[in-house]
Amino acid sequence: MNRRSFIKRSALASGTLMVPSFLKGFEALAGEAAAWKNLVIIQLSGGNDGLNTIVPFENDIYYSKRGSIAVPKNDVLKLSAELGFNPALKPLQELFGQGWMSIINDVGYPNPDRSHFRSLDIWHTASDSAEYLSSGWIGRYLDSNCTGCEHPHLAIEVDDTLSLALKGLSKKGIAVRDAKQLYNTTREPFFKNMAAQPDGSLLSDDNLGYLYKTMAETYSSAEYIYETSKTYASKAEYPQTNFARQLNTVATFINSGLKTRVYYVSLSGFDTHANQRSQQDKLLKDYAGAVAAFVKDLKQANKLDDTLIMTFSEFGRRVEQNASNGTDHGTAGNMFLFGSKLKKAGVFNGSPDLDDLDEGDLKFKVDFRSVYATVLDKWLGVSDSKILNKDFSKLDLI
């Protein structure tokens, strides 16, 4: 079989390139009873405006800079003497009140880049702004020989493609939007026959051999993911949105006992250059409703204690609104953590300083890699400095 005909006939050729070499080991993990900590990462794509998300309702500068897009003070859902939720985040009020949410303000990195693609690369790889890495921070976690990693780990992105964050040098996560669909596709005759070959002899060179190898491993892992996840039927009610369906899928994976450490989902549309209020408010409502349902689902299944949820966006927006009733690319923004094991719930640090700006942008006070370092060290139990390639201060969060 030549290269062209092989790739043409393989329906999952592009998708399986993202499958790691360690997935077959998961069959051996199914019977383990040890506690299994999960990390769920939520990416708000496009650059979410933090000031209209966690609103500094007592700050006159906020209202003077945002005459038509500021959230009215009387509408803000107050969390402290100075900060409150955008009213679209009302579903998160209960989580905040339970002590299951921590808000970290002014998160960013030195010498920020305002390009979506480059800033996402920086967040995905945990690099410096002038440093270019080919592996993601979760991918390097998968590569690591961490304590307790006798069995290989898997990271699942609920999507059709895999983000750079989940790509390591030797191991990668897998993109799975629908476990049953993946399973059925791998059971098609061509795929099944290729996976059943005892070696890669049907393929003529190294690249095709790699495709054969990943196809065989996909065949094995697809069965494990599907057969395990179908044992759990969620009774939780989720909003009827694509984002909520992603989190429902993650909850099914977690609650069924799937041995996966990291889950990755995303919600796009936050590039609000024009008519920001209506667009962002709708997205925040979708986000909050889905997260609230997800946390409730995990709590009912006794999985919340073992799950940490982290939300980020590639940058915040400029402090002053533009002429199109929107905001342009900025720098620092906020991150959220959800879970029942937070050390410091509520608002982790102070309000953004609107008196001290950098050419109209917020100055970052918390390096996002300090959050990563805290999660790697305190939650996943690995050497954060080896994965992040340097030492970052830990935060008293978890």
Coordinates of C-alpha atoms in Angstrom, one line a residue:
M1 CA 0.0 0.0 0.0
N2 CA 1.4 3.4 -0.9
R3 CA 1.3 6.5 1.2
R4 CA -1.4 8.3 -0.8
S5 CA -3.9 5.4 -0.8
F6 CA -3.3 4.7 2.9
I7 CA -3.9 8.3 4.0
K8 CA -6.9 8.6 1.7
R9 CA -8.6 5.5 3.0
S10 CA -8.0 6.2 6.7
A11 CA -10.9 8.4 7.9
L12 CA -9.0 9.2 11.1
A13 CA -5.6 9.7 9.6
S14 CA -5.4 13.4 10.8
G15 CA -7.0 12.7 14.2
T16 CA -4.9 9.7 15.1
L17 CA -1.7 11.7 14.6
M18 CA -2.6 13.2 18.0
V19 CA -2.9 9.9 19.8
P20 CA -0.1 9.1 22.3
S21 CA 1.9 5.8 22.3
F22 CA 0.9 4.9 25.8
L23 CA -2.9 4.5 25.6
K24 CA -3.0 0.7 25.6
G25 CA -1.8 0.6 29.2
F26 CA -5.2 2.0 30.2
E27 CA -6.8 -1.4 30.2
A28 CA -4.7 -2.3 33.2
L29 CA -5.9 0.7 35.1
A30 CA -9.6 0.0 35.0
G31 CA -9.6 -2.0 38.2
E32 CA -7.6 0.4 40.4
A33 CA -9.4 1.8 43.4
A34 CA -6.9 4.5 44.4
A35 CA -8.0 8.1 44.5
W36 CA -7.6 9.8 41.1
K37 CA -7.3 13.5 41.0
N38 CA -8.7 15.2 37.9
L39 CA -7.8 18.6 36.4
V40 CA -10.3 20.2 34.0
I41 CA -9.0 23.1 32.0
I42 CA -11.5 25.6 30.4
Q43 CA -10.2 28.0 27.8
L44 CA -12.1 31.1 27.0
S45 CA -10.9 31.8 23.5
G46 CA -10.6 35.3 22.1
G47 CA -9.5 37.2 25.1
N48 CA -12.2 37.6 27.7
D49 CA -12.7 41.1 29.2
G50 CA -11.9 40.6 32.9
L51 CA -13.2 44.0 34.0
N52 CA -16.7 43.3 32.7
T53 CA -16.6 39.8 34.2
I54 CA -15.4 40.6 37.7
V55 CA -16.6 44.2 37.9
P56 CA -14.9 46.8 40.1
F57 CA -18.2 48.5 40.8
E58 CA -16.8 51.1 43.3
N59 CA -14.2 52.4 40.9
D60 CA -15.1 55.7 39.2
I61 CA -12.3 55.2 36.6
Y62 CA -14.0 52.0 35.4
Y63 CA -17.2 53.9 34.7
S64 CA -15.5 56.9 33.2
K65 CA -13.5 54.7 30.8
R66 CA -16.5 52.6 29.8
G67 CA -19.4 55.0 29.3
S68 CA -21.6 52.7 27.3
I69 CA -20.3 49.2 28.1
A70 CA -19.8 49.3 31.8
V71 CA -22.0 47.0 33.9
P72 CA -24.3 49.3 35.9
K73 CA -23.5 49.3 39.6
N74 CA -27.0 48.2 40.6
D75 CA -26.8 45.2 38.3
V76 CA -23.6 43.8 39.7
L77 CA -23.8 40.7 41.9
K78 CA -21.6 41.9 44.8
L79 CA -18.9 39.5 46.1
S80 CA -16.9 42.0 48.2
A81 CA -16.8 45.6 49.0
E82 CA -15.2 46.4 45.7
L83 CA -15.9 43.5 43.3
G84 CA -18.9 41.7 41.9
F85 CA -20.0 39.3 39.2
N86 CA -21.4 40.4 35.9
P87 CA -25.1 39.5 36.3
A88 CA -24.7 36.9 33.5
L89 CA -22.6 34.8 36.0
K90 CA -25.5 34.4 38.5
P91 CA -25.3 30.6 38.3
L92 CA -21.9 30.8 39.9
Q93 CA -23.1 32.7 43.0
E94 CA -24.0 29.4 44.8
L95 CA -20.5 28.0 44.1
F96 CA -18.9 31.1 45.3
G97 CA -21.0 31.1 48.5
Q98 CA -20.1 27.4 49.1
G99 CA -16.4 28.3 49.0
W100 CA -15.9 26.3 45.8
M101 CA -14.6 29.2 43.7
S102 CA -11.4 31.3 43.8
I103 CA -11.0 34.4 41.6
I104 CA -7.4 35.4 40.7
N105 CA -7.1 39.0 39.3
D106 CA -4.4 40.6 37.2
V107 CA -3.0 37.4 35.8
G108 CA -0.6 37.7 32.9
Y109 CA 3.1 37.5 32.0
P110 CA 6.0 39.9 31.4
N111 CA 6.3 41.7 28.0
P112 CA 2.7 40.6 26.9
D113 CA 1.9 39.8 23.3
R114 CA -1.5 41.0 22.0
S115 CA -1.7 38.5 19.2
H116 CA -4.3 35.7 19.7
F117 CA -2.1 33.1 18.2
R118 CA 1.1 34.0 19.9
S119 CA -0.4 34.7 23.3
L120 CA -2.2 31.3 23.2
D121 CA 1.1 29.7 22.3
I122 CA 2.6 31.3 25.4
W123 CA -0.2 30.1 27.7
H124 CA -0.2 26.6 26.1
T125 CA 3.6 26.1 26.3
A126 CA 4.2 28.2 29.5
S127 CA 7.1 30.0 27.7
D128 CA 8.5 33.4 28.1
S129 CA 7.1 35.9 25.6
A130 CA 10.3 35.8 23.5
E131 CA 10.7 32.0 23.8
Y132 CA 9.3 29.5 21.4
L133 CA 8.6 25.9 22.5
S134 CA 7.2 23.0 20.5
S135 CA 5.7 21.2 23.5
G136 CA 2.8 22.2 25.8
W137 CA 2.9 22.3 29.5
I138 CA 0.4 19.4 29.9
G139 CA 2.2 17.5 27.2
R140 CA 5.4 17.8 29.2
Y141 CA 3.5 16.6 32.2
L142 CA 2.6 13.5 30.3
D143 CA 6.3 13.1 29.2
S144 CA 7.5 13.3 32.8
N145 CA 8.4 10.4 35.0
C146 CA 6.3 11.8 37.9
T147 CA 5.8 10.1 41.3
G148 CA 2.8 7.8 41.1
C149 CA 3.0 7.5 37.3
E150 CA 3.7 3.8 37.2
H151 CA 1.0 3.7 34.6
P152 CA 1.0 6.2 31.6
H153 CA -1.4 9.1 31.8
L154 CA -3.8 10.4 29.3
A155 CA -5.2 13.8 28.6
I156 CA -8.4 14.2 26.7
E157 CA -9.6 17.3 24.8
V158 CA -13.3 17.2 24.1
D159 CA -13.0 18.4 20.5
D160 CA -12.0 17.3 17.1
T161 CA -8.4 18.6 17.3
L162 CA -5.8 18.7 19.9
S163 CA -4.4 22.0 21.4
L164 CA -0.7 22.6 21.7
A165 CA -1.0 22.5 25.5
L166 CA -1.6 18.7 25.4
K167 CA 1.2 17.9 23.0
G168 CA 4.5 16.7 24.5
L169 CA 7.7 15.6 22.9
S170 CA 7.1 11.9 23.3
K171 CA 3.5 11.7 24.5
K172 CA 0.3 13.5 23.5
G173 CA -3.3 13.7 24.6
I174 CA -6.2 12.6 22.4
A175 CA -9.1 14.6 21.0
V176 CA -12.4 12.9 21.6
R177 CA -15.6 14.7 21.0
D178 CA -17.8 11.6 21.2
A179 CA -16.6 8.3 22.6
K180 CA -19.2 6.2 20.9
Q181 CA -18.5 7.7 17.5
L182 CA -14.7 7.2 17.9
Y183 CA -15.3 3.6 18.9
N184 CA -17.6 2.9 16.0
T185 CA -15.1 4.5 13.5
T186 CA -12.3 2.3 14.8
R187 CA -14.5 -0.7 14.2
E188 CA -14.9 -0.1 10.5
P189 CA -13.3 -2.9 8.5
F190 CA -10.3 -1.0 7.1
F191 CA -9.4 0.5 10.4
K192 CA -10.0 -2.8 12.3
N193 CA -7.8 -4.8 9.8
M194 CA -5.0 -2.3 10.0
A195 CA -5.0 -2.3 13.8
A196 CA -5.0 -6.1 13.9
Q197 CA -1.8 -6.5 11.9
P198 CA 1.0 -7.9 14.1
D199 CA 3.5 -5.4 12.8
G200 CA 3.7 -2.5 10.4
S201 CA 4.8 -4.7 7.4
L202 CA 2.0 -3.4 5.2
L203 CA 3.5 0.1 5.4
S204 CA 6.6 1.0 3.5
D205 CA 8.4 3.7 5.5
D206 CA 8.8 5.3 8.9
N207 CA 6.0 7.8 8.5
L208 CA 3.4 5.2 7.5
G209 CA 4.7 3.0 10.3
Y210 CA 4.0 5.7 12.7
L211 CA 0.5 6.1 11.3
Y212 CA 0.0 2.3 11.7
K213 CA 1.2 2.4 15.3
T214 CA -1.1 5.3 16.3
M215 CA -4.1 3.6 14.5
A216 CA -3.5 0.4 16.5
E217 CA -3.3 2.3 19.7
T218 CA -6.4 4.3 18.9
Y219 CA -8.2 1.1 18.3
S220 CA -7.3 -0.1 21.8
S221 CA -7.9 3.1 23.6
A222 CA -11.2 3.8 21.9
E223 CA -12.6 0.6 23.3
Y224 CA -11.4 1.4 26.8
I225 CA -12.8 5.0 26.7
Y226 CA -16.2 3.9 25.3
E227 CA -16.7 0.8 27.4
T228 CA -15.8 2.6 30.6
S229 CA -17.7 5.8 30.0
K230 CA -20.9 4.0 29.0
T231 CA -21.2 2.5 32.5
Y232 CA -22.3 5.9 33.9
A233 CA -25.6 7.7 33.0
S234 CA -25.7 11.3 34.2
K235 CA -29.0 12.5 35.7
A236 CA -27.8 16.1 36.0
E237 CA -29.6 18.8 34.0
Y238 CA -27.3 20.8 31.7
P239 CA -28.1 23.8 29.5
Q240 CA -28.7 23.0 25.9
T241 CA -25.5 24.5 24.6
N242 CA -22.4 23.1 22.8
F243 CA -20.2 24.1 25.7
A244 CA -22.5 22.4 28.3
R245 CA -22.4 19.3 26.2
Q246 CA -18.6 19.3 26.4
L247 CA -18.7 19.5 30.2
N248 CA -21.4 16.9 30.3
T249 CA -19.0 14.6 28.4
V250 CA -16.2 15.3 30.8
A251 CA -18.5 14.6 33.8
T252 CA -19.4 11.3 32.2
F253 CA -15.8 10.4 31.8
I254 CA -14.9 11.4 35.4
N255 CA -17.9 9.8 37.0
S256 CA -17.5 6.5 35.2
G257 CA -14.0 6.2 36.6
L258 CA -12.1 6.8 33.4
K259 CA -8.4 6.9 34.3
T260 CA -7.6 10.3 32.8
R261 CA -5.8 13.1 34.6
V262 CA -6.4 16.1 32.5
Y263 CA -9.5 17.2 30.5
Y264 CA -9.5 20.2 28.2
V265 CA -12.5 22.1 26.8
S266 CA -13.0 25.5 25.3
L267 CA -15.6 28.2 24.7
S268 CA -14.9 30.7 21.9
G269 CA -16.2 34.1 20.8
F270 CA -14.6 36.4 23.4
D271 CA -12.9 38.7 20.9
T272 CA -15.4 41.5 21.6
H273 CA -14.2 44.5 19.5
A274 CA -17.7 45.7 18.9
N275 CA -21.0 45.6 20.8
Q276 CA -19.4 43.8 23.6
R277 CA -22.1 43.8 26.2
S278 CA -24.6 41.6 24.3
Q279 CA -21.9 39.2 23.0
Q280 CA -19.9 38.8 26.2
D281 CA -23.0 38.6 28.4
K282 CA -24.4 35.7 26.4
L283 CA -21.0 33.8 26.5
L284 CA -20.7 34.4 30.2
K285 CA -24.2 33.1 30.8
D286 CA -23.4 30.0 28.7
Y287 CA -20.1 29.5 30.7
A288 CA -21.7 30.0 34.1
G289 CA -24.7 27.8 33.5
A290 CA -22.6 24.9 32.2
V291 CA -20.0 25.1 35.0
A292 CA -22.7 25.2 37.7
A293 CA -24.3 22.1 36.2
F294 CA -20.9 20.4 35.9
V295 CA -20.0 21.0 39.5
K296 CA -23.4 19.8 40.7
D297 CA -23.0 16.7 38.6
L298 CA -19.6 16.0 40.1
K299 CA -20.8 16.7 43.6
Q300 CA -23.7 14.2 43.3
A301 CA -21.3 11.5 42.1
N302 CA -18.9 12.2 45.0
K303 CA -16.2 13.3 42.5
L304 CA -15.9 17.0 43.4
D305 CA -13.3 16.4 46.1
D306 CA -11.0 14.9 43.4
T307 CA -11.6 17.5 40.7
L308 CA -10.0 20.9 40.2
I309 CA -11.4 23.1 37.4
M310 CA -9.3 26.0 36.0
T311 CA -10.4 28.7 33.6
F312 CA -8.2 31.0 31.6
S313 CA -8.2 33.3 28.6
E314 CA -5.2 34.3 26.5
F315 CA -5.4 38.0 27.5
G316 CA -7.7 40.5 28.9
R317 CA -9.0 43.7 27.2
R318 CA -7.9 47.3 27.3
V319 CA -9.4 49.4 30.1
E320 CA -11.0 52.0 27.9
Q321 CA -13.7 51.1 25.5
N322 CA -13.3 51.7 21.8
A323 CA -15.5 53.6 19.3
S324 CA -17.5 50.4 18.4
N325 CA -18.8 49.8 22.0
G326 CA -16.2 47.1 22.5
T327 CA -12.7 46.7 23.8
D328 CA -9.5 45.9 22.0
H329 CA -6.7 43.4 23.0
G330 CA -5.2 44.0 26.3
T331 CA -2.9 42.3 28.8
A332 CA -3.8 41.0 32.2
G333 CA -7.1 39.3 33.0
N334 CA -8.6 36.9 35.6
M335 CA -8.4 33.2 36.2
F336 CA -10.9 31.0 38.1
L337 CA -10.5 27.9 40.1
F338 CA -13.4 25.7 41.2
G339 CA -13.3 22.8 43.6
S340 CA -14.1 21.7 47.1
K341 CA -10.5 21.6 48.3
L342 CA -9.5 25.3 47.7
K343 CA -7.3 26.8 50.5
K344 CA -8.4 30.3 49.7
A345 CA -11.8 30.6 48.2
G346 CA -13.4 33.9 47.2
V347 CA -11.3 36.7 45.8
F348 CA -7.7 35.6 46.0
N349 CA -6.1 39.0 45.5
G350 CA -7.1 42.7 45.3
S351 CA -8.9 44.7 42.7
P352 CA -7.2 45.7 39.5
D353 CA -5.4 49.0 39.9
L354 CA -6.9 51.4 37.3
D355 CA -4.8 54.3 38.5
D356 CA -1.5 52.6 37.5
L357 CA -1.8 51.4 33.9
D358 CA 0.7 50.6 31.2
E359 CA -0.3 52.7 28.2
G360 CA -3.9 52.0 28.9
D361 CA -3.5 48.3 29.9
L362 CA -3.6 46.6 33.3
K363 CA -0.2 45.6 34.7
F364 CA 0.0 41.9 35.6
K365 CA 0.6 41.0 39.2
V366 CA 0.4 37.2 39.1
D367 CA 2.3 35.3 36.5
F368 CA 0.1 32.6 35.0
R369 CA 2.9 30.1 35.4
S370 CA 2.7 30.5 39.2
V371 CA -0.8 29.1 38.9
Y372 CA 0.4 26.3 36.7
A373 CA 3.2 25.6 39.1
T374 CA 0.8 25.4 42.0
V375 CA -1.5 23.0 40.1
L376 CA 1.4 20.8 39.1
D377 CA 3.0 20.7 42.5
K378 CA 0.0 20.8 44.9
W379 CA -2.6 19.0 42.8
L380 CA -0.9 16.7 40.3
G381 CA 2.1 16.0 42.6
V382 CA 4.9 16.5 40.1
S383 CA 8.0 18.6 39.8
D384 CA 6.7 21.9 38.4
S385 CA 10.1 23.3 37.8
K386 CA 11.1 20.4 35.5
I387 CA 7.9 20.8 33.5
L388 CA 7.9 24.6 33.4
N389 CA 11.7 24.7 32.8
K390 CA 12.2 27.1 35.7
D391 CA 11.0 27.9 39.2
F392 CA 7.9 30.0 39.8
S393 CA 6.5 31.0 43.1
K394 CA 3.6 28.9 44.4
L395 CA 0.3 30.4 45.4
D396 CA -1.7 29.4 48.5
L397 CA -4.7 28.2 46.5
I398 CA -4.9 24.4 46.9

